[in-house]
Short mmCIF file of C-alpha atoms in Angstrom, two decimals:
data_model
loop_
_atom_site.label_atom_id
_atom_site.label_comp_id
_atom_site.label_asym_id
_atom_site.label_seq_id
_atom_site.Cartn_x
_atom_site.Cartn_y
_atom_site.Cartn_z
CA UNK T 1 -8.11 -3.53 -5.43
CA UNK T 2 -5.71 -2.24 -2.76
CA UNK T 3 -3.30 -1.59 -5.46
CA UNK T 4 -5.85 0.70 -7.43
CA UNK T 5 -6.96 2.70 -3.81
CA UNK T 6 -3.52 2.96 -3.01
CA UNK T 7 -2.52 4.31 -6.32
CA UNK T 8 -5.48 7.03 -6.10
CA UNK T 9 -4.51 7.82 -2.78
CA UNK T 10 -0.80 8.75 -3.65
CA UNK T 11 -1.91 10.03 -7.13
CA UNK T 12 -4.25 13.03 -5.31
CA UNK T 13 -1.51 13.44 -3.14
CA UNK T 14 0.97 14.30 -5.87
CA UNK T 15 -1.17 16.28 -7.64
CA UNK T 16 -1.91 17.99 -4.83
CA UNK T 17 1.77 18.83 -3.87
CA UNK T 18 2.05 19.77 -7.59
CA UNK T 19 -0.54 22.10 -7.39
CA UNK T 20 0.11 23.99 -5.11
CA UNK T 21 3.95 24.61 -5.30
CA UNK T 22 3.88 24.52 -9.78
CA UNK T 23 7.64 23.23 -9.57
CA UNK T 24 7.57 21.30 -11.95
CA UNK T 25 4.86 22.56 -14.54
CA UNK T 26 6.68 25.83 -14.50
CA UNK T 27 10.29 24.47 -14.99
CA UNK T 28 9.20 22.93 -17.76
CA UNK T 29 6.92 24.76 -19.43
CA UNK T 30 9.94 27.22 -19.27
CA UNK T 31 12.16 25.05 -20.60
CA UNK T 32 10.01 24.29 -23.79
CA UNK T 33 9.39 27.29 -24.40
CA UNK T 34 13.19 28.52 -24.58
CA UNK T 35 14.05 25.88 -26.69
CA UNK T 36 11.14 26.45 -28.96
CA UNK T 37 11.75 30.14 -29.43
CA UNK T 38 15.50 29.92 -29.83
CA UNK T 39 15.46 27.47 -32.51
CA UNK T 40 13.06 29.15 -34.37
CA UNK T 41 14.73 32.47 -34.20
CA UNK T 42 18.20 30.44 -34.71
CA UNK T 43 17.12 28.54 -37.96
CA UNK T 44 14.16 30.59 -39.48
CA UNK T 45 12.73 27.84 -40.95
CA UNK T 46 9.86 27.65 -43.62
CA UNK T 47 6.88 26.01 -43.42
CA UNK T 48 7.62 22.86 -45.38
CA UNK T 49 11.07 22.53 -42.91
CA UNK T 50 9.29 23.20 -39.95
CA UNK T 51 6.94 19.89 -40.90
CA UNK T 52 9.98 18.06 -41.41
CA UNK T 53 12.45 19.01 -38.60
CA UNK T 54 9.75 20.65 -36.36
CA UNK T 55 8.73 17.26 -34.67
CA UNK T 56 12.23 15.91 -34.12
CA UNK T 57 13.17 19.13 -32.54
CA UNK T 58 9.78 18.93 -30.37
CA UNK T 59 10.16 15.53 -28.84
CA UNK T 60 14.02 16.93 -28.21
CA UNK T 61 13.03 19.18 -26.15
CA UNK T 62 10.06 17.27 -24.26
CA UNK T 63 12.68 14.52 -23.42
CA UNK T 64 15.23 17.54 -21.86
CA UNK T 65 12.46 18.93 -19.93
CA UNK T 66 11.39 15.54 -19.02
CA UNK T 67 14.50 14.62 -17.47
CA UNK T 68 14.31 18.20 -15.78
CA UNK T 69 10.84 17.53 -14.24
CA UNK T 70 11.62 13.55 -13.50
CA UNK T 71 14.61 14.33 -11.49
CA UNK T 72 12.52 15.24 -8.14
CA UNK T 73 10.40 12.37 -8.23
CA UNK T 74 11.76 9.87 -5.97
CA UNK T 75 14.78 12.80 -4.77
CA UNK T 76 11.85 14.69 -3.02
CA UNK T 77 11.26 11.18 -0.92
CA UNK T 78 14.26 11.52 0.79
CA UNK T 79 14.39 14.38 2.06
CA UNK T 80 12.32 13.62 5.28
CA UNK T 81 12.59 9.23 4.20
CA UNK T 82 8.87 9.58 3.29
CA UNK T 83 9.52 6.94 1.26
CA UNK T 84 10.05 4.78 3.88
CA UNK T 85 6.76 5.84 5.53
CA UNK T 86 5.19 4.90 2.08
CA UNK T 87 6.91 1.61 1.78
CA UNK T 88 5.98 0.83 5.36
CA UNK T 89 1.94 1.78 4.24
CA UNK T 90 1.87 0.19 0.69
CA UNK T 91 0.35 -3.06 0.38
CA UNK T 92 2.49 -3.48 -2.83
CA UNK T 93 5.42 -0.81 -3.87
CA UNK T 94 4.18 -0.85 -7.16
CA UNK T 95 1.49 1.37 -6.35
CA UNK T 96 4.20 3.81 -5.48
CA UNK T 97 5.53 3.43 -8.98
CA UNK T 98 2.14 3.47 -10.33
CA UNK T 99 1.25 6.90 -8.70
CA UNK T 100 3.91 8.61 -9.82
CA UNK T 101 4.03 7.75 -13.26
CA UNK T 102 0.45 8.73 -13.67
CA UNK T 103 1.37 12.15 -12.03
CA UNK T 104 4.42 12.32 -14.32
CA UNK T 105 2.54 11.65 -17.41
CA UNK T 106 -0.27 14.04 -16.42
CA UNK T 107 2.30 16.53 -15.97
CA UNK T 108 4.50 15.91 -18.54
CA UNK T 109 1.10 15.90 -21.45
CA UNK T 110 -0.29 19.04 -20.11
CA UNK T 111 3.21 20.74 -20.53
CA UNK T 112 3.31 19.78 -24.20
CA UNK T 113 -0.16 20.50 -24.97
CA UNK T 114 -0.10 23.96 -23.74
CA UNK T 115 3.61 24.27 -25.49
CA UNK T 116 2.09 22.72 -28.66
CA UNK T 117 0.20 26.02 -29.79
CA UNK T 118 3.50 27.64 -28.87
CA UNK T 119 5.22 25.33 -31.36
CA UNK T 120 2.36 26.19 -33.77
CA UNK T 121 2.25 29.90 -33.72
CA UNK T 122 6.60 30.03 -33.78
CA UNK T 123 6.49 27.30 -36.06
CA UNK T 124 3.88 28.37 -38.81
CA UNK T 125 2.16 24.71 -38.29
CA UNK T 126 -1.90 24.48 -37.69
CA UNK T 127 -1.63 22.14 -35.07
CA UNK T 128 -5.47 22.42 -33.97
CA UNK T 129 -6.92 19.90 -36.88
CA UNK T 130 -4.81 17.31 -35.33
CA UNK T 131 -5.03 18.53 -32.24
CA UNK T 132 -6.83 15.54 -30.73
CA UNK T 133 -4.50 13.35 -32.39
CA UNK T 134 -1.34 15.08 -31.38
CA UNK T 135 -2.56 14.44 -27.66
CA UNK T 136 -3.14 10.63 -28.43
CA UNK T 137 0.55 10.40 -29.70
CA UNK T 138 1.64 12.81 -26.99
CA UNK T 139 0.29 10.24 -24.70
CA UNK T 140 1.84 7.17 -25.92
CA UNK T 141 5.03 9.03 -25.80
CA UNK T 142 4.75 10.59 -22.73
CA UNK T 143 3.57 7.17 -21.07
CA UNK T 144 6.97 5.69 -22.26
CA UNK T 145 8.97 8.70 -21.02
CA UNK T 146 7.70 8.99 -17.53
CA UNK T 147 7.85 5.16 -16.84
CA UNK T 148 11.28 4.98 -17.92
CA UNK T 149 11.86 8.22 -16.23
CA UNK T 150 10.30 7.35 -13.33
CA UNK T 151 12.27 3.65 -12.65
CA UNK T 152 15.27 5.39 -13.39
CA UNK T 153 14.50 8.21 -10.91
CA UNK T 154 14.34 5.54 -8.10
CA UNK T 155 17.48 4.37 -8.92
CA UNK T 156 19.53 7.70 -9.27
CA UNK T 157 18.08 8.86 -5.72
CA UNK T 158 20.28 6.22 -4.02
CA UNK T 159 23.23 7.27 -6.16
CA UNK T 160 25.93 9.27 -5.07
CA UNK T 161 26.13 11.60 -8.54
CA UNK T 162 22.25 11.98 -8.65
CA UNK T 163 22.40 14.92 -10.49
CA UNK T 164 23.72 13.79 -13.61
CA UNK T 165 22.71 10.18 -13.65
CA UNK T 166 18.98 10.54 -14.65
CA UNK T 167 19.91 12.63 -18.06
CA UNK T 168 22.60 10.57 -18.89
CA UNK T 169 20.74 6.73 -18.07
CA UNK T 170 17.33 8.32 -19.46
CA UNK T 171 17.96 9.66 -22.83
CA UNK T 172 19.93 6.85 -24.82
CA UNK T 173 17.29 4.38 -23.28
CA UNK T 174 14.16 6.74 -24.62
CA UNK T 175 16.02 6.13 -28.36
CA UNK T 176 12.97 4.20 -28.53
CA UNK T 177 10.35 6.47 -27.89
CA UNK T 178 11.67 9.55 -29.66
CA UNK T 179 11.79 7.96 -33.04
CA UNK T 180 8.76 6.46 -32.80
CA UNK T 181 7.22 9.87 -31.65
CA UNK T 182 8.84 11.81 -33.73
CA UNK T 183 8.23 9.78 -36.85
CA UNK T 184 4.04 9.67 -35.48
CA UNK T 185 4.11 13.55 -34.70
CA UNK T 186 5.26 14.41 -38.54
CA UNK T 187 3.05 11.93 -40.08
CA UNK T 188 0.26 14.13 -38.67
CA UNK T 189 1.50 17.30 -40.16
CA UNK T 190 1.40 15.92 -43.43
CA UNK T 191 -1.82 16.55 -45.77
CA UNK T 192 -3.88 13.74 -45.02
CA UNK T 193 -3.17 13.92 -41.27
CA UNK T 194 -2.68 9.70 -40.78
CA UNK T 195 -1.94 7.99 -37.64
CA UNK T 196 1.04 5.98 -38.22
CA UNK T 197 0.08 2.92 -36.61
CA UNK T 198 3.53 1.14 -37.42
CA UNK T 199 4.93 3.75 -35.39
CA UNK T 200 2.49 3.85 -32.67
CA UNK T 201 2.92 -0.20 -32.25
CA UNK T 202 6.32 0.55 -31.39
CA UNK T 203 5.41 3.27 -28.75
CA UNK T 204 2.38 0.96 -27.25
CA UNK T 205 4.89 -2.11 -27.24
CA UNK T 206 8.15 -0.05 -25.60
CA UNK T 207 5.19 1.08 -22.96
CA UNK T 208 3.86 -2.31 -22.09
CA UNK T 209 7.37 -3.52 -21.66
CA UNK T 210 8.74 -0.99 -19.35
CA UNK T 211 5.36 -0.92 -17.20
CA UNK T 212 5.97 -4.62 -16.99
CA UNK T 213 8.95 -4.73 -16.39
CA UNK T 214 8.93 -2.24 -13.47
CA UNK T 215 5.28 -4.16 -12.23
CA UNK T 216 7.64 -7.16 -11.97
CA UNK T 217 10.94 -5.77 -10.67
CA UNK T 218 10.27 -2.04 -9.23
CA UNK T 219 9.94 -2.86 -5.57
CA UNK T 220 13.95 -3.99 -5.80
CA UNK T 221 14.29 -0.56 -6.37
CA UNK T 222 13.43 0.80 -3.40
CA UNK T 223 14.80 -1.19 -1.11
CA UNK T 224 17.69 0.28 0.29
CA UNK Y 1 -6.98 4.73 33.22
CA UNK Y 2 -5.01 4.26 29.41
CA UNK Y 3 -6.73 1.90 27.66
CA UNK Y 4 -4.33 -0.95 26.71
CA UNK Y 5 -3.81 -1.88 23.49
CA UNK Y 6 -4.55 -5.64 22.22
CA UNK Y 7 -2.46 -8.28 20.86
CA UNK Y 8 0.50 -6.79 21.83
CA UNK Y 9 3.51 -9.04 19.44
CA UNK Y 10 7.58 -8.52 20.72
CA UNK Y 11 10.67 -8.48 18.05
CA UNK Y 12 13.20 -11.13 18.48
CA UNK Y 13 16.43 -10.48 16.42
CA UNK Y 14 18.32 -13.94 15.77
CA UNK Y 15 21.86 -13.53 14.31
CA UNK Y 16 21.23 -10.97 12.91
CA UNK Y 17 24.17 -9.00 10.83
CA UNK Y 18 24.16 -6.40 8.00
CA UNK Y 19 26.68 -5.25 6.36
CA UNK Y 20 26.72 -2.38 3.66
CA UNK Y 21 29.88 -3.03 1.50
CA UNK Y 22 32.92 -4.32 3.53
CA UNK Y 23 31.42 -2.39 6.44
CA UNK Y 24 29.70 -4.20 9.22
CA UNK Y 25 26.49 -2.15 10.75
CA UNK Y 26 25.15 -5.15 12.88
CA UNK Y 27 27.22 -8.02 13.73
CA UNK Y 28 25.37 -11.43 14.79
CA UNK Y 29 23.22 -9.75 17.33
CA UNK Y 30 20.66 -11.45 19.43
CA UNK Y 31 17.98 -9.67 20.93
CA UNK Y 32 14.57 -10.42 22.10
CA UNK Y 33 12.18 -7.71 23.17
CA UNK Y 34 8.91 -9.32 24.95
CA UNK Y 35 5.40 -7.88 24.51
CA UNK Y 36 4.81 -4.74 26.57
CA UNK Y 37 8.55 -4.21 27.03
CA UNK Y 38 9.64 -0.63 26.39
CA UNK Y 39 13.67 -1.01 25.72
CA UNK Y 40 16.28 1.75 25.46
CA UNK Y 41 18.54 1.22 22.77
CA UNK Y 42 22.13 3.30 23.24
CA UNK Y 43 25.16 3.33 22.21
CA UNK Y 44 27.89 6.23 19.94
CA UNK Y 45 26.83 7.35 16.89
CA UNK Y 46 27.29 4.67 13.90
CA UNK Y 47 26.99 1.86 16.52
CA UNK Y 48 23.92 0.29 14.42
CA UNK Y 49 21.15 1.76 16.63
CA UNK Y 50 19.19 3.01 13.23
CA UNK Y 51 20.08 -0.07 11.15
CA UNK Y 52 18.47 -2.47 14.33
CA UNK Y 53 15.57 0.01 14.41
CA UNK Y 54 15.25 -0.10 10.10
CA UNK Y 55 15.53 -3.92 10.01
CA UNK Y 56 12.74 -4.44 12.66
CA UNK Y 57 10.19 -2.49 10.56
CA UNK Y 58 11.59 -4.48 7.26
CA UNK Y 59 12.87 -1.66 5.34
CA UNK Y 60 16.02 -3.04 5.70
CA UNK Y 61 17.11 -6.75 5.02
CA UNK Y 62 19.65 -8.01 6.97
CA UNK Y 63 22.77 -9.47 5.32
CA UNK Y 64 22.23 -12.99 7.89
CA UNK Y 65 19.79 -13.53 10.43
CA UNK Y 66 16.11 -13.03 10.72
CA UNK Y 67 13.63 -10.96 12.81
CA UNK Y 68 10.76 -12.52 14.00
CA UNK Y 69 7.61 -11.26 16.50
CA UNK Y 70 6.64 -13.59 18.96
CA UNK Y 71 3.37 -12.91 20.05
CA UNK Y 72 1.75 -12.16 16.30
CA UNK Y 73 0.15 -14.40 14.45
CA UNK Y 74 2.01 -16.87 12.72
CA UNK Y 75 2.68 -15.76 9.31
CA UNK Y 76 1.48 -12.45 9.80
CA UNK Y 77 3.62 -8.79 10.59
CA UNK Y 78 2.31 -6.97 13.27
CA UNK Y 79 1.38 -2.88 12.96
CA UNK Y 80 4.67 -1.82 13.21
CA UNK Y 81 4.53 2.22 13.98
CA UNK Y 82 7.83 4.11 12.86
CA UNK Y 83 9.72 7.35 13.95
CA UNK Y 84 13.01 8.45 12.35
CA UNK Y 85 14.80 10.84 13.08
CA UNK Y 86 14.00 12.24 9.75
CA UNK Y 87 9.75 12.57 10.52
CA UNK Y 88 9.18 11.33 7.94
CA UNK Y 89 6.50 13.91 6.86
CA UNK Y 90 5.61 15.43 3.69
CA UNK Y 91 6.20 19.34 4.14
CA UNK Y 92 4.16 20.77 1.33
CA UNK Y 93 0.94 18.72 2.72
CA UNK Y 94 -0.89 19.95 6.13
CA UNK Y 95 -0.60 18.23 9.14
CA UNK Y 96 -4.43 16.66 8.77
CA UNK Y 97 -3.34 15.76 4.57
CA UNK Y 98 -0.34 13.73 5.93
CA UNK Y 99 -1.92 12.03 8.19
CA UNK Y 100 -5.21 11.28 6.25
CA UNK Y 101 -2.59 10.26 3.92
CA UNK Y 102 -1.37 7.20 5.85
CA UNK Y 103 -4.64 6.75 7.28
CA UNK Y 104 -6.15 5.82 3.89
CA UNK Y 105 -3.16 3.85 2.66
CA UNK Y 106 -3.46 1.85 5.91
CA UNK Y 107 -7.05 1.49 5.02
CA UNK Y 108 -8.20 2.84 9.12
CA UNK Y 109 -11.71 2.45 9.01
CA UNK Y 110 -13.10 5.83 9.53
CA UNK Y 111 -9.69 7.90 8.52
CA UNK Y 112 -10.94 11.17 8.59
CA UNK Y 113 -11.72 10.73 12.80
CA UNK Y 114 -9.33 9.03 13.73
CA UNK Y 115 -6.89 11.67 12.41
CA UNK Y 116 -9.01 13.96 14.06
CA UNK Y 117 -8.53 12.40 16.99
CA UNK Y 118 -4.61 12.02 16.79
CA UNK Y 119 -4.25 15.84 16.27
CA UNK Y 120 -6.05 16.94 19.59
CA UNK Y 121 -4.12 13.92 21.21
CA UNK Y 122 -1.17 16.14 19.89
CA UNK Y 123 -1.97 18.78 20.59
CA UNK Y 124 -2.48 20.22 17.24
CA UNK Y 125 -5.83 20.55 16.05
CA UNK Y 126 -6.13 24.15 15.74
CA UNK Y 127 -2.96 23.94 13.63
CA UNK Y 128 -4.57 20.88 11.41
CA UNK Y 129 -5.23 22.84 8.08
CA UNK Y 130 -1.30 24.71 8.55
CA UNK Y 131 1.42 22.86 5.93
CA UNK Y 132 3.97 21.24 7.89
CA UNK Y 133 6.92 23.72 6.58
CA UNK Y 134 5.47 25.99 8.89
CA UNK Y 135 5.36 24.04 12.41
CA UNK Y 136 8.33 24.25 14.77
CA UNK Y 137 10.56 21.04 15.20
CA UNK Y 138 8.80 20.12 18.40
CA UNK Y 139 5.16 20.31 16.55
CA UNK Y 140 6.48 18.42 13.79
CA UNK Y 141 8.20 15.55 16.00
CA UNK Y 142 4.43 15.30 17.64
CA UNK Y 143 2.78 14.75 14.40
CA UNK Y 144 5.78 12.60 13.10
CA UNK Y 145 4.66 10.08 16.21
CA UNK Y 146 0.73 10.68 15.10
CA UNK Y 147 1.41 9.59 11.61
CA UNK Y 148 3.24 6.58 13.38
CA UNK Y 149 0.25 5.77 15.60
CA UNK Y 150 -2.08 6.06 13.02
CA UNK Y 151 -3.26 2.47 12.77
CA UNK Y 152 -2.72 1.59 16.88
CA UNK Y 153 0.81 -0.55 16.08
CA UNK Y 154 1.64 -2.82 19.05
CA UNK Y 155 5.05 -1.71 18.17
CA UNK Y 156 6.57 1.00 18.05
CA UNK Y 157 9.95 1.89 16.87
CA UNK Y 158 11.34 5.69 17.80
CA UNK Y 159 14.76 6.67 16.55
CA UNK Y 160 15.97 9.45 18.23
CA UNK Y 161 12.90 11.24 19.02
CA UNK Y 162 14.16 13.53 21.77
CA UNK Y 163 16.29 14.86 18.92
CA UNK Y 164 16.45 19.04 18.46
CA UNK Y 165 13.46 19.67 20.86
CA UNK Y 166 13.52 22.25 23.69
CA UNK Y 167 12.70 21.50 27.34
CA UNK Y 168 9.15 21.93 26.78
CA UNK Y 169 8.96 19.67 24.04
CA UNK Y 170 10.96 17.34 25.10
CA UNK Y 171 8.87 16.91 28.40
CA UNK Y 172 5.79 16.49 26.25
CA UNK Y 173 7.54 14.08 24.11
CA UNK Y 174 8.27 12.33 27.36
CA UNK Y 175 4.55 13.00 28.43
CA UNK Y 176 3.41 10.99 25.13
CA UNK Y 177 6.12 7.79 25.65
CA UNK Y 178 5.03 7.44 29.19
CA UNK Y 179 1.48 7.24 27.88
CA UNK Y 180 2.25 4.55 24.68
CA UNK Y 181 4.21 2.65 26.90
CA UNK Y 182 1.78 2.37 29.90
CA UNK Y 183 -1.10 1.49 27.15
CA UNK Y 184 1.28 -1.90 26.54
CA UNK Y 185 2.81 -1.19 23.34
CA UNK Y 186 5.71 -2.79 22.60
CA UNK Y 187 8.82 0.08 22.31
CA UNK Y 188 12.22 0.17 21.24
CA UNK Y 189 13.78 4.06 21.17
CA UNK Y 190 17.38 4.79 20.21
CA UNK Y 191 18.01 7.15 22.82
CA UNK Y 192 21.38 8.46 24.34
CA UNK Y 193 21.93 7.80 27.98
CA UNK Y 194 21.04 10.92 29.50
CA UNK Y 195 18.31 11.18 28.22
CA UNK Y 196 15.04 11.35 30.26
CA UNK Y 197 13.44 9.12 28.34
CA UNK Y 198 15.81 6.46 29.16
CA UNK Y 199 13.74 7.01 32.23
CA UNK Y 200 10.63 4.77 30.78
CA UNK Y 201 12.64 2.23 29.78
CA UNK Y 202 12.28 -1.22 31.10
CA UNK Y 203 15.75 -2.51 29.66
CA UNK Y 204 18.57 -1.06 28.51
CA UNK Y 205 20.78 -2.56 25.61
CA UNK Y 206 24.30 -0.89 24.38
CA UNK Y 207 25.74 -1.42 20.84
CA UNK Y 208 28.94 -0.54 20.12
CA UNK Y 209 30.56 -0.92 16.31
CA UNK Y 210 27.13 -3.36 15.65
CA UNK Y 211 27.49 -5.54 18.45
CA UNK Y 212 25.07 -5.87 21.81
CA UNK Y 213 27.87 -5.24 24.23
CA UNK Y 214 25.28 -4.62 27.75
CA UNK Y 215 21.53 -5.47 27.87
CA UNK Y 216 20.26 -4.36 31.28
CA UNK Y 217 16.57 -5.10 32.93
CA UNK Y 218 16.03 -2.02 34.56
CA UNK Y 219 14.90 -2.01 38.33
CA UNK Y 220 11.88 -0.42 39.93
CA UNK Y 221 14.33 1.99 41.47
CA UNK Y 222 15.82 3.27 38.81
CA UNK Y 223 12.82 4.08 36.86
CA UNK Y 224 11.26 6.09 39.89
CA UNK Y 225 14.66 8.02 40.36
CA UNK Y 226 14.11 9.04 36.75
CA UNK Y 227 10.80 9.66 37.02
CA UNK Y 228 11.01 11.50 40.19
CA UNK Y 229 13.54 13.74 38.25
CA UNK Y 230 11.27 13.89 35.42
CA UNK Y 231 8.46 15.27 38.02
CA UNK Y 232 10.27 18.29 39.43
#
């Protein structure tokens, strides 16, 4: 129980912070949406290629902006070693972890929703039909992202090049989710609009893992 | 009359050593700090004063040794209250957010009084609903030791307070440390020698390159001398 009222203690608090300064919603909305209109205009592509190369190039660019907005995470804890007053308050560390992946995924799904209609209007895709189910795949995907992101976030604050670790730690490990997500997203543009539950095992399964894994080992790292 | 606290535990540092790489930060130091003791801990910069402090409230394990707290209840850590020199504060929140913040995590019963109650003790209550960007480094330094008093520790641990504050501040800080101390809370405050807080010390114990090279009980007569300086 303390775990869950700690969590929703530093979960408001996050989303608070967020709120009121738009960092990282804005970075990355901005981000997207660069991406999105500069490979349309680059490649002009029709309908049927935008279906096939549309959701690769999507997920491309939510994992850039991801490791854009995941950077700050844990960085913005040690500015003024707040972390330490939170590790010093915590029953259990995880519910540090556990905060800020929920914030991260919240972030990081309302990004790509709003960016989604973007994608759909640049990208001559109806994307409201499967709008519902986009989000649901979104989710999966974006869960898998931020908990990645977010371990790896607390490890690249300590580091001395903390700049460029994140990216380059973060993307060849989220192999796994961008396939998977990729592969999911496209299935839904196709005619009969299927979830692709072969690819969404592998999404719910890379999720469990990592949340496991960083439920079992993440107070290690945060200890200094 | 200050109301005392209860319980009061002390921190007793056994061989304790840390090292971080092939550099040694503490080197088998003893120490033992009694309930109710208020200790001044000096020494140059880099002479472990910060690493002692950060191994006492367990955010730092030591390489050998162990830290214990005579006093608490076996198998149980005492509140352990902490001020760096970095506050410690989140800037974006307000000064009542932050510390409703730690009051909740600590689960104080009642959080939203009691960090009504810390703010007019710091004299910041009409500033409560300001974000902490916008205080002064005195105001935040005040609130920094709020958020550390937020769940009455028997111990607190100050590291550098008296850092970057003007006279006025620093008298109030002074003011505040008197107060904790007299209330029987267990201190230990980096501090550097001149310092007037050095004043409310009880004992004084030197580092130098991670060892305890001078640990001083402080006379009656010393304190007043400081505190008659403090005064005028």
């Amino acid at each position: 129980m303390k775990l869950l009222s700690d969590t929703a203690v530093l979960l408001q608090k996050e989303l608070r912070a967020e709120f009121r300064s738009h960092e990282l919603l804005t970075t990355a909305s901005i981000f997207i949406l660069i991406v999105i209109v500069l490979f349309s205009f680059t490649f002009d592509p029709t309908t049927a290629e935008s279906k096939q190369f549309g959701p690769g190039l999507l997920w491309l660019a939510f994992l850039f902006s991801a490791s854009l907005m995941l950077q700050p995470s844990f960085l913005k804890e040690k500015t003024n070693d707040t972390l330490s007053a939170l590790r010093l308050a915590v029953g259990d560390p995880f519910a540090i972890f556990l905060a800020k992946l929920c914030a991260n995924t919240i972030f990081l799904l309302v990004t790509e929703l709003i960016l989604l209609l973007v994608f759909g209007v640049f990208f001559n895709i109806a994307v409201m039909p499967v709008f519902w189910k986009l989000a649901f795949v979104f989710f999966l995907g974006s869960l898998g992202v931020s908990t990645t992101g977010t371990a790896l976030s607390a490890v690249s604050s300590q580091a001395r090049m903390r700049e460029v670790l994140l990216p380059i730690l973060l993307l060849p490990l989220l192999v796994p989710v961008l396939i998977p997500s990729a592969e999911a997203t496209r299935a839904l543009f196709e005619p009969d609009h299927a979830l692709r539950w072969d690819w969404l095992g592998i999404l719910i399964a890379f999720d469990v893992v990592f949340l496991t894994a960083l439920w079992l080992f993440g107070e290690y790292l945060l200890e200094e | 009359m200050n109301q005392r606290v209860g319980d009061s535990a002390g921190i007793k540092f056994s061989r304790v050593e840390k090292k971080f790489g092939r550099l040694y930060a503490l080197r088998r130091l003893d120490l033992e700090v009694s309930p109710g003791e208020c200790v001044a801990l000096t020494g140059r910069n880099g002479s472990g004063k910060t690493t002692l402090l950060r191994i006492a409230t367990r955010l730092t394990r030591p390489t050998r040794g162990e830290v214990t707290f005579p006093g608490a209840p076996p198998g149980t850590m005492p509140a352990v209250g902490y001020v760096s020199h970095a506050l410690m504060l989140y800037e974006e929140l307000t000064a009542l957010e932050n510390l409703l913040l730690f009051a909740r995590l600590l689960q104080v019963s009642h959080p939203s009084e009691r960090a009504a109650q810390l703010l007019e003790a710091a004299n910041l209550a009409s500033r409560a609903d300001s974000l902490v960007r916008t205080f002064s480094r005195g105001m935040k330094q005040r609130l920094a030791i709020a958020r550390a008093l937020v769940q009455e520790p028997s111990i607190l641990l100050l590291d550098e307070p008296g850092t970057g504050l003007d006279t006025e501040s620093a008298a109030r800080l002074v003011s505040t440390v008197r107060q904790l101390r007299d209330e029987g809370r267990t201190i230990v405050m980096s501090v550097h020698g001149e310092s007037e807080l050095s004043s409310l010390a009880t004992r004084a114990a030197r580092l130098d390159a991670g060892a305890l090279i001078a640990d001083t009980r402080l006379g009656a007569t010393f304190q007043a001398v400081f505190a008659a300086g403090d005064i005028s």
